[in-house]
Coordinates of C-alpha atoms in Angstrom, one line a residue:
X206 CA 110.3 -43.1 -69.3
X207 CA 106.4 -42.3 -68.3
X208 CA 107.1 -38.6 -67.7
X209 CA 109.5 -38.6 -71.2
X210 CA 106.8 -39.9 -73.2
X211 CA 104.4 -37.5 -71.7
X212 CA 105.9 -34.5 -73.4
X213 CA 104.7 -32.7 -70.4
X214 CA 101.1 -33.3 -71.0
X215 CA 99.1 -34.1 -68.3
X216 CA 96.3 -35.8 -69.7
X217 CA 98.6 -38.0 -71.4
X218 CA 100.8 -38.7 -68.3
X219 CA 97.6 -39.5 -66.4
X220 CA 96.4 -42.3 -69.3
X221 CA 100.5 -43.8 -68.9
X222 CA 100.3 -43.6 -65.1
X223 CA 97.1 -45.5 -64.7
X224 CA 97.8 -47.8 -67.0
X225 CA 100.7 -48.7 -65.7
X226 CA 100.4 -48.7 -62.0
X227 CA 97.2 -51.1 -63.4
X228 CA 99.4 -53.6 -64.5
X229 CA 102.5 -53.4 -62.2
X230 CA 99.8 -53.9 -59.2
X231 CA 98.6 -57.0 -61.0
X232 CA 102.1 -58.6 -59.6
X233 CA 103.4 -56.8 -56.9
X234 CA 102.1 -54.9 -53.5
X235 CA 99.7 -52.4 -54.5
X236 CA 100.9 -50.2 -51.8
X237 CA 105.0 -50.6 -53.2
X238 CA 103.2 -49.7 -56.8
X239 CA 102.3 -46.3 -55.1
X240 CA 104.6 -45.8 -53.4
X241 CA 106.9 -45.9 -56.8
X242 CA 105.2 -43.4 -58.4
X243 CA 105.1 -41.0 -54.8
X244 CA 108.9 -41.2 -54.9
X245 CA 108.7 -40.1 -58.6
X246 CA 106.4 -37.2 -58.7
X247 CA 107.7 -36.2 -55.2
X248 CA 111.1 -35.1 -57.4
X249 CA 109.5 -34.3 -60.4
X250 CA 107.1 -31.3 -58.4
X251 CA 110.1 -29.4 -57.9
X252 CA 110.7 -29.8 -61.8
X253 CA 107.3 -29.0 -63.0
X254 CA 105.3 -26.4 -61.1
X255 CA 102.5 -26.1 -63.7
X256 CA 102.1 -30.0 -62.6
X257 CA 98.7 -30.6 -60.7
X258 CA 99.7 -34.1 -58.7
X259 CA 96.1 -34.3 -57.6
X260 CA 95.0 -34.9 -60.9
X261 CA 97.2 -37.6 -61.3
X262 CA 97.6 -39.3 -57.9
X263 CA 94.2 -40.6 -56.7
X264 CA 93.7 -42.3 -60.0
X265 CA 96.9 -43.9 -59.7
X266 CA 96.2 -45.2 -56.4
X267 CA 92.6 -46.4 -57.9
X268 CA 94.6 -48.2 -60.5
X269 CA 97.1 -49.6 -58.0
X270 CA 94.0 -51.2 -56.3
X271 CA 91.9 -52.6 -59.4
X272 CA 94.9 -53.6 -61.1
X273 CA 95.5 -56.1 -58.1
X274 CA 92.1 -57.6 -59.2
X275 CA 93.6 -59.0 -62.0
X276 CA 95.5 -61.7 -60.9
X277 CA 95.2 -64.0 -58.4
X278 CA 98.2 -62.8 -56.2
X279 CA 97.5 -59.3 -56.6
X280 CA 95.8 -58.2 -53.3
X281 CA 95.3 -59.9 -50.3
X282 CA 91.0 -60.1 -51.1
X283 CA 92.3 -62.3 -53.4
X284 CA 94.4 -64.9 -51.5
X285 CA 91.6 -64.6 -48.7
X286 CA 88.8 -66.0 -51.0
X287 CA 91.6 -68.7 -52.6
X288 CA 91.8 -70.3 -49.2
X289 CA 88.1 -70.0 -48.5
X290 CA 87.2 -72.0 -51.4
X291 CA 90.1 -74.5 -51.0
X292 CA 88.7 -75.5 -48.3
X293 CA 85.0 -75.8 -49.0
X294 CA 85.8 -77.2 -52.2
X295 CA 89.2 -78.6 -52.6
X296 CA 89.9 -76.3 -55.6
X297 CA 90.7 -72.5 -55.8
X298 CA 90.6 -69.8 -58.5
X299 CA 93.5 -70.3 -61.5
X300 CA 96.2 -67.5 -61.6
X301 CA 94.6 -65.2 -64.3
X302 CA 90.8 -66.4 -63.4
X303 CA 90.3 -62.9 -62.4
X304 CA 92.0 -61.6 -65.3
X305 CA 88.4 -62.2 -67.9
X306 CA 86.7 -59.5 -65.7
X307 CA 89.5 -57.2 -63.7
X308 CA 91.3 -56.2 -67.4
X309 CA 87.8 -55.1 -68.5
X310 CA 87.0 -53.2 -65.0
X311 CA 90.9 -51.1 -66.0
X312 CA 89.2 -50.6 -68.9
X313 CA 86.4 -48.8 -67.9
X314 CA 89.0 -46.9 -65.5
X315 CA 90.7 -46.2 -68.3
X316 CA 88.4 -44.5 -70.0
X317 CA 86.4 -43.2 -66.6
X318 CA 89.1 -41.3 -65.7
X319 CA 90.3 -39.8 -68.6
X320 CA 86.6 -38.7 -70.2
X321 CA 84.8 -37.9 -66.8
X322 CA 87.4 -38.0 -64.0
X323 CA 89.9 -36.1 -65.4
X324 CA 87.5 -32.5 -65.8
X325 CA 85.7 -33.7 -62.5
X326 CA 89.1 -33.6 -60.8
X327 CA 90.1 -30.2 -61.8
X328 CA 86.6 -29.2 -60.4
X329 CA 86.7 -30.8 -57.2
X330 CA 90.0 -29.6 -56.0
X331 CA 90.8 -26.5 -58.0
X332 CA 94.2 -25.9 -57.6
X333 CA 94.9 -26.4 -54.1
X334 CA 98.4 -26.2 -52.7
X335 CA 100.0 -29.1 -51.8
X336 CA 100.5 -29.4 -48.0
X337 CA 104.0 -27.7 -47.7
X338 CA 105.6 -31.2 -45.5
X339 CA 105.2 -33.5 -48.6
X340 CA 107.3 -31.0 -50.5
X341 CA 110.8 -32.5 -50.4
X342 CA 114.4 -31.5 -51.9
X343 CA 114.8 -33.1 -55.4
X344 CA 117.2 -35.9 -55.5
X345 CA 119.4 -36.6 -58.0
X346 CA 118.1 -39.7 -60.9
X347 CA 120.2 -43.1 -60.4
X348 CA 120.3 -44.8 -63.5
X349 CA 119.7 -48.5 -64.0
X350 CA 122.1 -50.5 -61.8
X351 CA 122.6 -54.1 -62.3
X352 CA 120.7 -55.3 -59.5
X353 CA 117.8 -53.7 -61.0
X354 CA 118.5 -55.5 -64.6
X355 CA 118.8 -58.8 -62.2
X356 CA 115.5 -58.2 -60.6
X357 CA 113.8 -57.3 -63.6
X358 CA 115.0 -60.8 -64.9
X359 CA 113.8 -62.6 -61.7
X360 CA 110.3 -60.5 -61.5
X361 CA 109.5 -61.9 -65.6
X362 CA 110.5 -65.0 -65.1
X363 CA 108.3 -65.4 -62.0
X364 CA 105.2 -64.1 -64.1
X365 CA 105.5 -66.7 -67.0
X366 CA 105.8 -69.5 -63.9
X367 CA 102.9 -68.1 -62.3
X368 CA 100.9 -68.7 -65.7
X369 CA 102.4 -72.0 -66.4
X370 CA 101.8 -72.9 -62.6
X371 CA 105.1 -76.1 -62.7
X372 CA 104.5 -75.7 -58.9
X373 CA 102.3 -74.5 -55.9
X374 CA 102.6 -70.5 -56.1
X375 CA 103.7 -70.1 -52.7
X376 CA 107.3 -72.0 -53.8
X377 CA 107.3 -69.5 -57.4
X378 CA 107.0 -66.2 -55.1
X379 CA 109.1 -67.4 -52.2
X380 CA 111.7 -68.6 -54.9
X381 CA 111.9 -65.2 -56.5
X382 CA 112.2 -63.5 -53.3
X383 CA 115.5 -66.3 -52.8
X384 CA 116.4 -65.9 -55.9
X385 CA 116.6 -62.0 -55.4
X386 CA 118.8 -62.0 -52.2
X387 CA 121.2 -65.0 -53.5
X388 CA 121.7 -63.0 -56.8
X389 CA 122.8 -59.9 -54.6
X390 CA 119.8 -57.5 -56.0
X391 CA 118.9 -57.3 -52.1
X392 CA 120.2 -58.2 -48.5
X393 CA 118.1 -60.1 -45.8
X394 CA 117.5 -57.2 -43.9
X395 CA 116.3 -55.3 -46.5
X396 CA 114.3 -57.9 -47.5
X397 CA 112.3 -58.5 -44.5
X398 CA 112.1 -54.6 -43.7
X399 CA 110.0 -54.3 -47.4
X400 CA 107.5 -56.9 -46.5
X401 CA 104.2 -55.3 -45.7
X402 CA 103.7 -56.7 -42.2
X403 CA 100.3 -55.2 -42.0
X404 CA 98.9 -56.4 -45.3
X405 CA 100.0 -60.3 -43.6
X406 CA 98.8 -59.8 -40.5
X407 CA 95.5 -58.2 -42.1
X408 CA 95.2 -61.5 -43.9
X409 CA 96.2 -63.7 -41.2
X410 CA 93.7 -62.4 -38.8
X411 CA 91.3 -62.7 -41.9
X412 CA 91.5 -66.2 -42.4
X413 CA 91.6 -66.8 -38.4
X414 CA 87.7 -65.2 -38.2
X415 CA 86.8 -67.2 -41.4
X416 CA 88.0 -70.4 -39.5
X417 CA 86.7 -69.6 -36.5
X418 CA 83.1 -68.9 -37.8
X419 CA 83.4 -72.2 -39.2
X420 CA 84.1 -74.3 -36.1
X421 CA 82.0 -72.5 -34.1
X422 CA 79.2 -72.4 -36.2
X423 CA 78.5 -69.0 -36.6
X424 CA 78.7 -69.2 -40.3
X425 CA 75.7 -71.5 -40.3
X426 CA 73.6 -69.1 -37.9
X427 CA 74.6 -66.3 -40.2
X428 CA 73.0 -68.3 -42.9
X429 CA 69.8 -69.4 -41.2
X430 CA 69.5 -65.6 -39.9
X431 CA 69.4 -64.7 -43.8
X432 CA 67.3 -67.8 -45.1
X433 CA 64.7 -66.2 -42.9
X434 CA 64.6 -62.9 -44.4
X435 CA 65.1 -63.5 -47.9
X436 CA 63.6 -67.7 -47.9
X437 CA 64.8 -70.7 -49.1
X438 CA 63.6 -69.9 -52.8
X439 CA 65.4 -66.7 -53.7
X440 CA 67.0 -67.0 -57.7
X441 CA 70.9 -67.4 -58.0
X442 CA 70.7 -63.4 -59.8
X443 CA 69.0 -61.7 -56.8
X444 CA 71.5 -63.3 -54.0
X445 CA 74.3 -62.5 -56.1
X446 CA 72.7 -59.2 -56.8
X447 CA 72.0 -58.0 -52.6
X448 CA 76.0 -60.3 -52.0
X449 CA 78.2 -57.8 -54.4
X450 CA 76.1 -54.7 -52.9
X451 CA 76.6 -55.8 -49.5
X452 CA 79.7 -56.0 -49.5
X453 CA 80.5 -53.4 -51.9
X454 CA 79.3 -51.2 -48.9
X455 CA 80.3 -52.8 -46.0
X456 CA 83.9 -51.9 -47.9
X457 CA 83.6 -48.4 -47.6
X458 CA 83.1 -48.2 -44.0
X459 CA 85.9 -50.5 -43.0
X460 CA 88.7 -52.1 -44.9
X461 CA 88.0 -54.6 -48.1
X462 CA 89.5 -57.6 -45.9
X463 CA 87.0 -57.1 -43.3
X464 CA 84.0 -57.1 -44.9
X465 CA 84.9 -60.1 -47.5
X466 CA 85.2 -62.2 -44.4
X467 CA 82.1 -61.2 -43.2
X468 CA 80.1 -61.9 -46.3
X469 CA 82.1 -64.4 -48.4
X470 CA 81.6 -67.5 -45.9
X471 CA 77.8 -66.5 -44.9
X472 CA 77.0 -66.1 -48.8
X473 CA 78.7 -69.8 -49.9
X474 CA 77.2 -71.2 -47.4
X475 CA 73.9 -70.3 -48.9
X476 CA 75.2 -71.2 -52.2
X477 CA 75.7 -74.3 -51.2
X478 CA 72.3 -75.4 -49.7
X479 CA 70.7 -74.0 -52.4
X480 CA 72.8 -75.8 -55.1
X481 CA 74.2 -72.5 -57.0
X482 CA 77.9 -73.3 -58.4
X483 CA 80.5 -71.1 -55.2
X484 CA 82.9 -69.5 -58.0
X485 CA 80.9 -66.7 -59.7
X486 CA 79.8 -65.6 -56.2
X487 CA 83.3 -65.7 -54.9
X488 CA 84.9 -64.3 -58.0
X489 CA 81.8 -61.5 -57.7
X490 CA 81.9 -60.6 -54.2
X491 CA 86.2 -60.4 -54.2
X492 CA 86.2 -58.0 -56.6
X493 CA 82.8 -56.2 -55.4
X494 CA 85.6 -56.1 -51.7
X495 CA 87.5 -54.0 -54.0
X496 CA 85.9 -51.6 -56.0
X497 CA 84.9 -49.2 -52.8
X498 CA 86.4 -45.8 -53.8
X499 CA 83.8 -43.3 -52.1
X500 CA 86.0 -42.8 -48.7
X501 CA 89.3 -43.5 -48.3
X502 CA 89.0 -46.1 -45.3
X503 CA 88.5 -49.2 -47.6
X504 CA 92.1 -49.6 -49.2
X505 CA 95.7 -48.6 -47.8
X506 CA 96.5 -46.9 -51.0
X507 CA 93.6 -44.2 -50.8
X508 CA 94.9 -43.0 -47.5
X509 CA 98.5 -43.0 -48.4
X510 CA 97.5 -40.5 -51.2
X511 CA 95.7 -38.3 -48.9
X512 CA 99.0 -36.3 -48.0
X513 CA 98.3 -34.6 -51.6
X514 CA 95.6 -32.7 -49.6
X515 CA 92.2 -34.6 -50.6
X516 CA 89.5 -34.2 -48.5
X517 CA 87.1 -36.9 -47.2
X518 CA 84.3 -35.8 -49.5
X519 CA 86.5 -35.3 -52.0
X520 CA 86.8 -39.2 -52.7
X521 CA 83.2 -39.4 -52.8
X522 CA 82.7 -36.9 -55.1
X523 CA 85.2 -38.5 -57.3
X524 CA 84.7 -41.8 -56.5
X525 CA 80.6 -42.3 -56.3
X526 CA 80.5 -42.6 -60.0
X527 CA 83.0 -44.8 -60.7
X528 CA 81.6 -46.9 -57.9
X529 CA 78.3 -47.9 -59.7
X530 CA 79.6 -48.1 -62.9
X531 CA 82.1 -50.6 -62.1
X532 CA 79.6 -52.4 -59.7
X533 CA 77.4 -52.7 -62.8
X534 CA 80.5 -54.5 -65.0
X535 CA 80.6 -56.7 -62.3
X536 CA 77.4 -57.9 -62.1
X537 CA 76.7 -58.3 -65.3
X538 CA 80.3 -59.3 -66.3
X539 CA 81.2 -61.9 -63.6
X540 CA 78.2 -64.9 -64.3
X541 CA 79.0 -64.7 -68.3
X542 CA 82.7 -65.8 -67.5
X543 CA 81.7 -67.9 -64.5
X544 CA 77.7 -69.3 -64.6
X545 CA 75.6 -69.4 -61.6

């Protein structure tokens, strides 16, 4: 339906595809969001050789990883920081908490990549071939099955539950997961081959090193480490100011998970000795975890796309920009929603 509207325009199919991956990733895997649209453009190449998929498939998989900022199931950053506070506080974030800043950071996107990206794209990679193994056979289009009708069903009744919240969102997703094999729409096997093992065990491991710099104590030594190079006195602005950096950086030399554990539990810690109110410093630091585009080792999705033929600098060139501008929103954007 994207590539109808499109009329074969590519600016215009970029502005559909980014917006859409942007909301799609707001509820499900942002690595099964791209991988959607890979299987689509992967057949439509063969169709359309004037088609550049470089211009189009890095923003997508941008989108695919802001759009999960949006909600509060939407990456695993997200569920990370959820437990973190639940436990130091006894209350999380709200489903679409993140919602008041993420829709405005796709905004920004939005109009990032189709003023400045779009002419900085066609600079950066000027044509080049795609590498000839992604090049596949085109397949014929199935058209809308039942099942698919039946999961569709499932998949927007699950969103209005997770607004309304009648239950604990762990029994909404793992009912609609049920609810998808008992309705025929999948099989078991199927079911438990599609679940992104390494995204869980990423988290998993996550919250293990959070737990275990609690009962250990490390998180407190972190803390008195920092207390002694910035003192006891420093304003709520700077610390949330030097956090969302931090860890803005630390993302794009390792992946987002990593260096939200590192920093999240240090930084409330502080927060908390000092008096400042944990929320807009989780909130901030969460999404600053996932607004690292400049390499492609911070988020699955930028590697995934890297079969298209980018190169390493490539996503800095591209991505450096978008990088402050977005770290900018969510400075200023985060304590006007959520005070210090």
């Amino acid at each position: 339906m994207i590539l109808s509207i499109s009329g074969g325009n590519e600016r215009k199919l970029l502005f559909l595809c980014v917006l859409t991956a942007a909301v799609v990733s707001a509820f499900l895997s942002n690595v099964a969001t791209l991988s959607m649209f890979m299987a689509v453009f992967q057949n439509r190449q063969q169709k359309e050789k004037s088609l550049d998929l470089r211009n189009i498939m890095l923003p997508v998989a941008i989108a695919c990883i802001l759009g999960g900022s949006v909600t509060l199931v939407g990456s695993a950053p997200q569920m990370t920081t959820q437990n973190i506070l639940t436990e130091m506080t006894g209350k999380g974030f709200r489903f679409f908490d993140y919602a008041f800043v993420g829709l405005i950071l796709i905004i920004i996107l939005l109009v990032y990549v189709m003023t400045v990206g779009y002419p900085l794209g066609k600079r950066i990679w000027g044509g080049r071939e795609i590498p000839e193994e992604w090049k596949r056979e085109e397949t014929e289009e199935k058209t809308v099955s039942r099942h698919q009708l039946r999961m569709l069903f499932i998949f927007v009744i699950t969103v209005i539950l997770f607004f309304l919240e009648p239950v604990p969102l762990a029994v909404i997703g793992a009912g609609a997961a049920v609810s998808c094999i008992i309705f025929g729409c999948t099989d078991q096997r199927k079911a438990f081959q599609a679940v992104q093992w390494s995204s869980v065990t990423r988290l998993a491991g996550c919250l293990g090193i959070v737990q275990a710099l609690k009962v250990s104590g490390g998180a407190d030594l972190l803390s008195d480490a920092i207390f002694s190079i910035i003192g006891t006195e420093i304003n709520a602005w700077p610390l949330f100011i030097c956090s969302i950096v931090l860890t803005q950086v630390f993302s794009e030399f390792m992946t987002n998970g990593t260096a939200l554990v590192i920093i999240l539990p240090v930084v409330l810690n502080i927060c908390n000795t000092m008096g400042y109110s944990l929320y807009p410093f989780a909130m901030g630091i969460t999404l600053a975890s996932s607004i690292a585009f400049s390499t492609p080792l911070s988020n699955t999705p930028l590697n995934m796309v890297g079969v298209y033929g980018y190169r390493f600098r490539d996503y800095f060139r591209y991505g450096l920009g978008l990088d402050i501008i977005l770290a900018v929103a969510n400075a200023l954007l985060v304590p006007l929603f959520f005070p210090f």
